[in-house]
PDB file of C-alpha atoms in Angstrom:
ATOM      1  CA  MET A 593      70.354  53.993  26.270  1.00  0.00           C
ATOM      2  CA  ARG A 594      70.983  50.745  24.666  1.00  0.00           C
ATOM      3  CA  GLU A 595      73.226  49.492  22.138  1.00  0.00           C
ATOM      4  CA  PHE A 596      73.855  46.031  20.974  1.00  0.00           C
ATOM      5  CA  ILE A 597      76.080  43.862  18.742  1.00  0.00           C
ATOM      6  CA  ARG A 598      74.366  43.285  15.288  1.00  0.00           C
ATOM      7  CA  PRO A 599      75.166  41.364  12.622  1.00  0.00           C
ATOM      8  CA  VAL A 600      74.093  43.670  10.627  1.00  0.00           C
ATOM      9  CA  ALA A 601      72.643  47.155  10.133  1.00  0.00           C
ATOM     10  CA  VAL A 602      69.899  46.618  12.066  1.00  0.00           C
ATOM     11  CA  THR A 603      68.227  49.730  13.667  1.00  0.00           C
ATOM     12  CA  PHE A 604      67.869  50.849  17.051  1.00  0.00           C
ATOM     13  CA  SER A 605      64.397  49.577  17.271  1.00  0.00           C
ATOM     14  CA  ILE A 606      64.609  46.751  16.329  1.00  0.00           C
ATOM     15  CA  VAL A 607      67.822  46.091  18.875  1.00  0.00           C
ATOM     16  CA  CYS A 608      66.140  47.188  21.576  1.00  0.00           C
ATOM     17  CA  LEU A 609      63.163  45.058  20.950  1.00  0.00           C
ATOM     18  CA  ALA A 610      65.480  41.844  20.476  1.00  0.00           C
ATOM     19  CA  ALA A 611      67.385  42.488  23.517  1.00  0.00           C
ATOM     20  CA  SER A 612      64.030  42.992  25.688  1.00  0.00           C
ATOM     21  CA  ALA A 613      62.460  39.784  24.431  1.00  0.00           C
ATOM     22  CA  ALA A 614      66.471  38.163  25.572  1.00  0.00           C
ATOM     23  CA  ALA A 615      66.842  40.432  28.874  1.00  0.00           C
ATOM     24  CA  LEU A 616      68.954  42.798  26.930  1.00  0.00           C
ATOM     25  CA  SER A 617      71.940  39.925  26.471  1.00  0.00           C
ATOM     26  CA  THR A 618      73.929  41.447  24.318  1.00  0.00           C
ATOM     27  CA  ASP A 619      75.918  43.686  25.641  1.00  0.00           C
ATOM     28  CA  SER A 620      73.965  43.974  29.132  1.00  0.00           C
ATOM     29  CA  ALA A 621      71.388  46.283  29.547  1.00  0.00           C
ATOM     30  CA  LEU A 622      68.120  51.905  25.383  1.00  0.00           C
ATOM     31  CA  ALA A 623      71.286  49.809  28.466  1.00  0.00           C
ATOM     32  CA  GLN A 624      74.648  49.520  28.104  1.00  0.00           C
ATOM     33  CA  ALA A 625      76.969  50.861  26.443  1.00  0.00           C
ATOM     34  CA  LYS A 626      77.334  53.509  23.960  1.00  0.00           C
ATOM     35  CA  GLY A 627      73.809  55.329  24.340  1.00  0.00           C
ATOM     36  CA  GLY A 628      72.368  52.500  26.518  1.00  0.00           C
ATOM     37  CA  GLN A 629      72.739  52.461  30.136  1.00  0.00           C
ATOM     38  CA  MET A 630      70.380  50.623  32.664  1.00  0.00           C
ATOM     39  CA  ALA A 631      70.460  49.937  36.305  1.00  0.00           C
ATOM     40  CA  PRO A 632      73.032  47.661  37.249  1.00  0.00           C
ATOM     41  CA  ALA A 633      71.867  45.288  39.296  1.00  0.00           C
ATOM     42  CA  GLN A 634      68.301  45.050  36.738  1.00  0.00           C
ATOM     43  CA  ALA A 635      66.511  41.660  36.969  1.00  0.00           C
ATOM     44  CA  ALA A 636      66.000  39.211  33.746  1.00  0.00           C
ATOM     45  CA  PRO A 637      61.893  39.311  32.822  1.00  0.00           C
ATOM     46  CA  PRO A 638      60.788  35.304  31.564  1.00  0.00           C
ATOM     47  CA  MET A 639      61.619  34.179  28.701  1.00  0.00           C
ATOM     48  CA  GLY A 640      60.717  35.010  25.472  1.00  0.00           C
ATOM     49  CA  GLN A 641      59.230  37.640  27.629  1.00  0.00           C
ATOM     50  CA  PRO A 642      59.885  41.923  27.269  1.00  0.00           C
ATOM     51  CA  PRO A 643      60.640  43.955  30.241  1.00  0.00           C
ATOM     52  CA  ALA A 644      57.617  45.994  31.495  1.00  0.00           C
ATOM     53  CA  VAL A 645      58.502  49.877  30.500  1.00  0.00           C
ATOM     54  CA  LYS A 646      56.867  51.108  33.401  1.00  0.00           C
ATOM     55  CA  GLN A 647      55.786  54.136  31.295  1.00  0.00           C
ATOM     56  CA  MET A 648      55.561  58.413  31.747  1.00  0.00           C
ATOM     57  CA  ALA A 649      54.433  61.732  29.876  1.00  0.00           C
ATOM     58  CA  LEU A 650      58.445  61.891  27.971  1.00  0.00           C
ATOM     59  CA  THR A 651      59.376  65.825  28.248  1.00  0.00           C
ATOM     60  CA  ASP A 652      61.626  67.438  26.509  1.00  0.00           C
ATOM     61  CA  LYS A 653      63.925  68.513  29.430  1.00  0.00           C
ATOM     62  CA  GLN A 654      64.336  64.363  29.865  1.00  0.00           C
ATOM     63  CA  VAL A 655      64.945  63.951  26.443  1.00  0.00           C
ATOM     64  CA  GLU A 656      67.757  66.239  26.496  1.00  0.00           C
ATOM     65  CA  GLY A 657      68.969  65.518  29.423  1.00  0.00           C
ATOM     66  CA  VAL A 658      69.573  62.004  28.132  1.00  0.00           C
ATOM     67  CA  ILE A 659      71.251  63.509  25.348  1.00  0.00           C
ATOM     68  CA  GLY A 660      74.108  65.169  27.654  1.00  0.00           C
ATOM     69  CA  ALA A 661      74.495  62.665  29.825  1.00  0.00           C
ATOM     70  CA  ALA A 662      76.148  60.370  27.101  1.00  0.00           C
ATOM     71  CA  LYS A 663      79.399  60.442  27.274  1.00  0.00           C
ATOM     72  CA  ASP A 664      79.272  59.938  31.282  1.00  0.00           C
ATOM     73  CA  MET A 665      76.855  57.371  31.396  1.00  0.00           C
ATOM     74  CA  ASP A 666      78.626  55.205  28.105  1.00  0.00           C
ATOM     75  CA  ALA A 667      82.278  56.437  29.984  1.00  0.00           C
ATOM     76  CA  LEU A 668      80.510  54.615  33.757  1.00  0.00           C
ATOM     77  CA  SER A 669      79.212  51.890  31.569  1.00  0.00           C
ATOM     78  CA  GLU A 670      82.903  50.945  29.929  1.00  0.00           C
ATOM     79  CA  LYS A 671      83.497  50.650  34.182  1.00  0.00           C
ATOM     80  CA  MET A 672      80.412  47.142  34.196  1.00  0.00           C
ATOM     81  CA  PRO A 673      81.747  43.980  34.956  1.00  0.00           C
ATOM     82  CA  GLU A 674      81.427  41.920  32.537  1.00  0.00           C
ATOM     83  CA  ASN A 675      80.249  39.208  34.859  1.00  0.00           C
ATOM     84  CA  GLY A 676      79.202  39.795  37.901  1.00  0.00           C
ATOM     85  CA  LYS A 677      77.933  42.343  40.675  1.00  0.00           C
ATOM     86  CA  PRO A 678      78.896  46.567  39.794  1.00  0.00           C
ATOM     87  CA  ASP A 679      80.825  48.612  42.339  1.00  0.00           C
ATOM     88  CA  PRO A 680      78.398  50.091  45.558  1.00  0.00           C
ATOM     89  CA  LYS A 681      80.935  53.191  43.828  1.00  0.00           C
ATOM     90  CA  LEU A 682      79.916  52.596  40.647  1.00  0.00           C
ATOM     91  CA  ILE A 683      76.530  52.287  40.832  1.00  0.00           C
ATOM     92  CA  ALA A 684      76.842  55.801  42.968  1.00  0.00           C
ATOM     93  CA  GLN A 685      79.346  57.112  39.943  1.00  0.00           C
ATOM     94  CA  PHE A 686      75.266  56.172  38.020  1.00  0.00           C
ATOM     95  CA  ASP A 687      72.971  57.595  40.494  1.00  0.00           C
ATOM     96  CA  ALA A 688      75.309  61.166  40.513  1.00  0.00           C
ATOM     97  CA  THR A 689      75.463  61.487  36.459  1.00  0.00           C
ATOM     98  CA  ALA A 690      71.975  61.370  36.130  1.00  0.00           C
ATOM     99  CA  LYS A 691      71.545  64.192  39.275  1.00  0.00           C
ATOM    100  CA  LYS A 692      74.206  66.300  37.003  1.00  0.00           C
ATOM    101  CA  HIS A 693      71.657  66.024  33.781  1.00  0.00           C
ATOM    102  CA  GLY A 694      68.247  67.190  35.968  1.00  0.00           C
ATOM    103  CA  PHE A 695      66.905  63.063  36.573  1.00  0.00           C
ATOM    104  CA  ALA A 696      66.245  62.969  40.945  1.00  0.00           C
ATOM    105  CA  SER A 697      67.927  59.476  40.080  1.00  0.00           C
ATOM    106  CA  TYR A 698      69.482  56.650  38.325  1.00  0.00           C
ATOM    107  CA  ASP A 699      66.054  55.221  38.173  1.00  0.00           C
ATOM    108  CA  GLU A 700      64.418  58.208  37.079  1.00  0.00           C
ATOM    109  CA  TYR A 701      67.516  57.574  33.493  1.00  0.00           C
ATOM    110  CA  ASN A 702      66.786  54.563  33.138  1.00  0.00           C
ATOM    111  CA  THR A 703      62.332  54.842  33.160  1.00  0.00           C
ATOM    112  CA  VAL A 704      63.294  58.513  30.408  1.00  0.00           C
ATOM    113  CA  VAL A 705      65.051  55.533  28.229  1.00  0.00           C
ATOM    114  CA  ASP A 706      63.390  52.508  28.623  1.00  0.00           C
ATOM    115  CA  ASN A 707      60.681  55.270  27.732  1.00  0.00           C
ATOM    116  CA  ILE A 708      62.433  57.109  24.557  1.00  0.00           C
ATOM    117  CA  GLY A 709      63.864  53.445  23.611  1.00  0.00           C
ATOM    118  CA  LEU A 710      59.956  52.043  23.279  1.00  0.00           C
ATOM    119  CA  VAL A 711      59.705  55.047  21.342  1.00  0.00           C
ATOM    120  CA  MET A 712      62.781  54.292  19.699  1.00  0.00           C
ATOM    121  CA  SER A 713      61.539  51.373  18.431  1.00  0.00           C
ATOM    122  CA  GLY A 714      59.028  52.062  15.927  1.00  0.00           C
ATOM    123  CA  ILE A 715      61.047  54.944  13.763  1.00  0.00           C
ATOM    124  CA  ASP A 716      60.981  54.177  10.309  1.00  0.00           C
ATOM    125  CA  PRO A 717      64.897  55.067  10.078  1.00  0.00           C
ATOM    126  CA  ALA A 718      64.712  56.340   6.319  1.00  0.00           C
ATOM    127  CA  THR A 719      61.736  58.753   6.849  1.00  0.00           C
ATOM    128  CA  LYS A 720      62.030  59.115  10.152  1.00  0.00           C
ATOM    129  CA  LYS A 721      58.380  58.263  11.080  1.00  0.00           C
ATOM    130  CA  TYR A 722      56.191  56.570  13.815  1.00  0.00           C
ATOM    131  CA  VAL A 723      55.497  53.826  12.020  1.00  0.00           C
ATOM    132  CA  GLY A 724      55.092  50.888  14.678  1.00  0.00           C
ATOM    133  CA  SER A 725      57.841  48.222  15.314  1.00  0.00           C
ATOM    134  CA  ALA A 726      56.600  44.702  14.317  1.00  0.00           C
ATOM    135  CA  ALA A 727      56.458  47.610  10.990  1.00  0.00           C
ATOM    136  CA  VAL A 728      60.274  48.058  11.518  1.00  0.00           C
ATOM    137  CA  ILE A 729      61.261  44.882  12.049  1.00  0.00           C
ATOM    138  CA  LYS A 730      59.270  43.860   8.678  1.00  0.00           C
ATOM    139  CA  ALA A 731      61.800  45.902   6.286  1.00  0.00           C
ATOM    140  CA  GLN A 732      64.478  45.360   8.549  1.00  0.00           C
ATOM    141  CA  ILE A 733      63.540  41.411   7.654  1.00  0.00           C
ATOM    142  CA  ALA A 734      64.248  42.667   4.552  1.00  0.00           C
ATOM    143  CA  GLN A 735      66.667  43.565   4.319  1.00  0.00           C
ATOM    144  CA  VAL A 736      69.091  40.685   5.360  1.00  0.00           C
ATOM    145  CA  GLN A 737      66.634  38.956   2.814  1.00  0.00           C
ATOM    146  CA  ALA A 738      67.964  40.938   0.013  1.00  0.00           C
ATOM    147  CA  ASP A 739      72.290  41.446   1.326  1.00  0.00           C
ATOM    148  CA  LYS A 740      74.043  39.707  -1.044  1.00  0.00           C
ATOM    149  CA  LYS A 741      77.454  40.642   1.040  1.00  0.00           C
ATOM    150  CA  MET A 742      76.214  38.749   4.514  1.00  0.00           C
ATOM    151  CA  SER A 743      77.087  35.582   4.956  1.00  0.00           C
ATOM    152  CA  ALA A 744      74.663  32.959   5.365  1.00  0.00           C
ATOM    153  CA  LYS A 745      75.171  32.279   8.933  1.00  0.00           C
ATOM    154  CA  ASP A 746      74.874  35.978  10.020  1.00  0.00           C
ATOM    155  CA  LYS A 747      72.039  35.922   7.595  1.00  0.00           C
ATOM    156  CA  LYS A 748      69.961  33.040   9.166  1.00  0.00           C
ATOM    157  CA  GLU A 749      71.679  34.452  13.120  1.00  0.00           C
ATOM    158  CA  ALA A 750      70.018  37.889  12.062  1.00  0.00           C
ATOM    159  CA  LEU A 751      66.856  36.717   9.971  1.00  0.00           C
ATOM    160  CA  ASP A 752      66.214  34.320  13.382  1.00  0.00           C
ATOM    161  CA  GLU A 753      66.317  37.484  16.000  1.00  0.00           C
ATOM    162  CA  LEU A 754      64.125  39.304  13.195  1.00  0.00           C
ATOM    163  CA  ASN A 755      61.984  36.918  13.196  1.00  0.00           C
ATOM    164  CA  GLN A 756      61.756  36.175  17.384  1.00  0.00           C
ATOM    165  CA  ALA A 757      61.005  39.956  17.730  1.00  0.00           C
ATOM    166  CA  LEU A 758      58.447  40.737  15.092  1.00  0.00           C
ATOM    167  CA  LYS A 759      57.197  37.108  17.466  1.00  0.00           C
ATOM    168  CA  ALA A 760      56.302  39.832  20.859  1.00  0.00           C
ATOM    169  CA  PRO A 761      54.200  41.692  21.043  1.00  0.00           C
ATOM    170  CA  GLU A 762      53.495  45.215  19.677  1.00  0.00           C
ATOM    171  CA  PRO A 763      54.182  48.041  22.606  1.00  0.00           C
ATOM    172  CA  THR A 764      51.158  50.212  22.962  1.00  0.00           C
ATOM    173  CA  ILE A 765      52.442  53.664  23.563  1.00  0.00           C
ATOM    174  CA  GLU A 766      50.200  54.886  26.353  1.00  0.00           C
ATOM    175  CA  ASN A 767      51.793  58.695  25.780  1.00  0.00           C
ATOM    176  CA  LYS A 768      51.141  59.638  22.441  1.00  0.00           C
ATOM    177  CA  GLY A 769      53.020  62.649  22.581  1.00  0.00           C
ATOM    178  CA  ASN A 770      56.412  61.151  23.627  1.00  0.00           C
ATOM    179  CA  ILE A 771      55.708  60.491  19.979  1.00  0.00           C
ATOM    180  CA  ASP A 772      56.638  64.060  18.506  1.00  0.00           C
ATOM    181  CA  ILE A 773      59.154  64.225  21.169  1.00  0.00           C
ATOM    182  CA  VAL A 774      61.170  61.684  20.466  1.00  0.00           C
ATOM    183  CA  VAL A 775      61.075  62.320  16.720  1.00  0.00           C
ATOM    184  CA  LYS A 776      62.077  65.723  17.053  1.00  0.00           C
ATOM    185  CA  ASN A 777      65.443  64.485  18.391  1.00  0.00           C
ATOM    186  CA  TYR A 778      65.109  60.865  16.969  1.00  0.00           C
ATOM    187  CA  ASP A 779      68.983  62.368  14.671  1.00  0.00           C
ATOM    188  CA  LYS A 780      70.747  63.291  17.926  1.00  0.00           C
ATOM    189  CA  LEU A 781      68.919  59.602  19.332  1.00  0.00           C
ATOM    190  CA  ALA A 782      69.609  57.318  16.956  1.00  0.00           C
ATOM    191  CA  ALA A 783      73.236  59.019  16.782  1.00  0.00           C
ATOM    192  CA  LEU A 784      73.871  58.526  20.372  1.00  0.00           C
ATOM    193  CA  MET A 785      71.962  54.629  20.383  1.00  0.00           C
ATOM    194  CA  GLY A 786      74.640  53.736  17.728  1.00  0.00           C
ATOM    195  CA  ASP A 787      71.866  53.715  15.112  1.00  0.00           C
ATOM    196  CA  ASP A 788      73.999  53.645  11.887  1.00  0.00           C
ATOM    197  CA  GLN A 789      71.549  53.297   9.132  1.00  0.00           C
ATOM    198  CA  ASN A 790      69.839  56.100   7.375  1.00  0.00           C
TER     199      ASN A 790
END
């Protein structure tokens, strides 16, 4: 799944949206490091538009597979070159790891991760209820504005990112059952995705 460098304790949910709008650039790839793997050679969407998520109905087994694969995928993500094309052997290792955890391929694993991220982007970390990404972003904006310890520069950067993410269209969850499955596993998923906010 994806973890992104963030100047404040911004939850994974907003990070997923903001990063989608920025072509998942921060740690590069709901995609690279800690809980955030993504296909090594995925193309960036047009600027300002989140990448399209191939939506699917999630199963408990798939979510458990993502949770189980996290440690192995994180280790592989550490080997990803910062700039440049990944080694074909590394790509094969991603695929083998996905298969080891019950996925047909690394692409299927990524599709499941993307669908989890889509739901996670709309879960309020305080209540652990799905409220939609816009409500989560607005709460995070209020939190950043109220933060007295944050430097003015970091606050401006965080607010700029959050306001940009708020402008992105609210993603529609096509498979409403995904919400229940992800909410049920929220604590485990949030821990994997680097969500350090309660």
